Coordinates of C-alpha atoms in Angstrom, one line a residue:
M1 CA 1.6 -5.0 42.9
N2 CA -1.6 -3.1 43.2
N3 CA -3.9 -1.9 40.4
Q4 CA -2.4 1.6 40.4
Q5 CA 1.1 0.3 39.9
N6 CA -0.1 -2.0 37.1
E7 CA -1.8 0.9 35.4
Y8 CA 1.5 2.9 35.5
I9 CA 3.4 -0.1 34.1
D10 CA 0.8 -0.5 31.3
R11 CA 1.1 3.2 30.4
L12 CA 4.9 2.8 30.3
I13 CA 4.6 -0.2 28.0
S14 CA 2.1 1.7 25.8
I15 CA 4.4 4.7 25.5
R16 CA 7.3 2.5 24.5
E17 CA 5.2 0.7 21.9
K18 CA 4.1 4.0 20.4
Q19 CA 7.7 5.2 20.4
A20 CA 8.9 2.0 18.7
E21 CA 6.3 2.5 16.0
I22 CA 7.7 6.0 15.3
W23 CA 11.3 4.6 15.3
K24 CA 10.1 2.0 12.8
E25 CA 8.5 4.6 10.5
Q26 CA 11.7 6.7 10.7
L27 CA 13.9 3.8 9.9
M28 CA 11.7 2.9 6.9
L29 CA 12.0 6.4 5.6
E30 CA 15.8 6.4 6.1
I31 CA 16.1 3.1 4.3
R32 CA 13.9 4.4 1.4
I33 CA 16.2 7.5 1.3
H34 CA 19.3 5.3 1.1
C35 CA 17.7 3.2 -1.6
K36 CA 16.5 6.3 -3.5
F37 CA 13.0 5.0 -3.4
L38 CA 11.0 7.8 -1.8
P39 CA 7.4 7.5 -0.7
Q40 CA 4.8 8.4 -3.4
N41 CA 3.9 11.8 -1.8
F42 CA 7.4 13.1 -2.6
N43 CA 6.7 12.6 -6.3
H44 CA 3.7 15.0 -6.0
L45 CA 6.2 17.8 -5.7
E46 CA 6.8 17.6 -9.4
D47 CA 3.1 18.4 -10.0
F48 CA 3.4 21.6 -7.8
I49 CA 6.3 23.0 -9.8
S50 CA 5.2 24.3 -13.2
S51 CA 5.8 22.1 -16.2
I52 CA 8.1 23.4 -18.8
G53 CA 6.4 22.1 -22.0
Y54 CA 5.9 25.6 -23.4
L55 CA 9.6 26.4 -23.9
P56 CA 10.7 27.5 -27.4
L57 CA 12.1 24.7 -29.5
N58 CA 14.7 26.9 -31.3
N59 CA 17.1 27.3 -28.3
N60 CA 18.1 23.8 -27.0
A61 CA 20.7 25.2 -24.6
K62 CA 18.0 27.4 -22.9
V63 CA 15.6 24.5 -22.7
I64 CA 18.2 22.3 -21.1
E65 CA 19.2 25.0 -18.7
I66 CA 15.6 25.6 -17.6
K67 CA 14.9 21.8 -17.3
N68 CA 18.0 21.5 -15.1
K69 CA 16.9 24.4 -12.9
R70 CA 13.5 22.9 -12.5
F71 CA 15.1 19.5 -11.6
K72 CA 17.3 21.2 -9.0
I73 CA 14.4 23.1 -7.5
I74 CA 12.4 19.8 -7.2
Q75 CA 15.4 18.0 -5.6
E76 CA 16.0 20.9 -3.1
A77 CA 12.3 20.8 -2.2
K78 CA 12.5 17.1 -1.7
R79 CA 15.5 17.6 0.6
H80 CA 13.6 20.1 2.6
W81 CA 10.6 17.8 2.9
L82 CA 12.8 14.9 4.0
N83 CA 14.4 17.0 6.6
Y84 CA 11.0 18.2 7.8
F85 CA 9.7 14.6 8.1
L86 CA 12.9 13.4 9.9
N87 CA 12.6 16.3 12.3
I88 CA 9.0 15.5 13.0
Y89 CA 10.0 11.9 13.8
E90 CA 12.7 13.1 16.2
I91 CA 10.3 15.5 17.9
K92 CA 7.7 12.7 18.4
I93 CA 10.4 10.3 19.8
R94 CA 11.5 13.0 22.3
E95 CA 7.9 13.7 23.3
Y96 CA 7.3 10.0 24.0
E97 CA 10.6 9.8 25.9
Q98 CA 9.5 12.7 28.0
Q99 CA 6.1 11.1 28.7
Y100 CA 7.8 7.9 29.6
Q101 CA 10.2 9.6 32.0
N102 CA 7.3 11.5 33.6
E103 CA 5.3 8.2 34.1
F104 CA 8.4 6.4 35.4
I105 CA 9.0 9.1 38.0
K106 CA 5.4 8.8 39.1
L107 CA 5.8 5.0 39.4
E108 CA 9.0 5.3 41.4
S109 CA 7.2 7.7 43.7
L110 CA 4.3 5.3 44.1
F111 CA 6.7 2.5 44.9
S112 CA 8.6 4.7 47.4
N113 CA 5.4 5.7 49.1
N114 CA 4.3 2.1 49.3
N115 CA 7.7 1.1 50.8
D116 CA 7.5 3.9 53.3
N117 CA 4.0 2.8 54.3
M118 CA 5.1 -0.9 54.7
I119 CA 8.0 0.2 56.9
N120 CA 5.8 2.3 59.0
D121 CA 3.3 -0.5 59.3
T122 CA 5.9 -3.0 60.4
T123 CA 7.5 -0.7 63.0
M124 CA 4.2 -0.1 64.7

């Protein structure tokens, strides 16, 4: 193999390694979701949504209702965030796959051209 072919192979390996790292991160997130142990940044959502410490104390039913609504809003926001993160992983994986396919086609073309040149050289 020549240097150019080795460079293509190195790029293919590098792309697969980057793609594997994304797969690993995605798998870790999915495992954390399954175990209900989300990354710390998901807990910051609770800081963004107003605290409810100022509620009147004389209406327990209303306090419970508002706390439940706040909890549901936080849970829904976490679901949206999780979907967003998982979609980003999928997009990155597809991008690396496309890069890999493009480089692979170039390598095939290079091998094909080299084979054609070798055939032409031997027939002359």
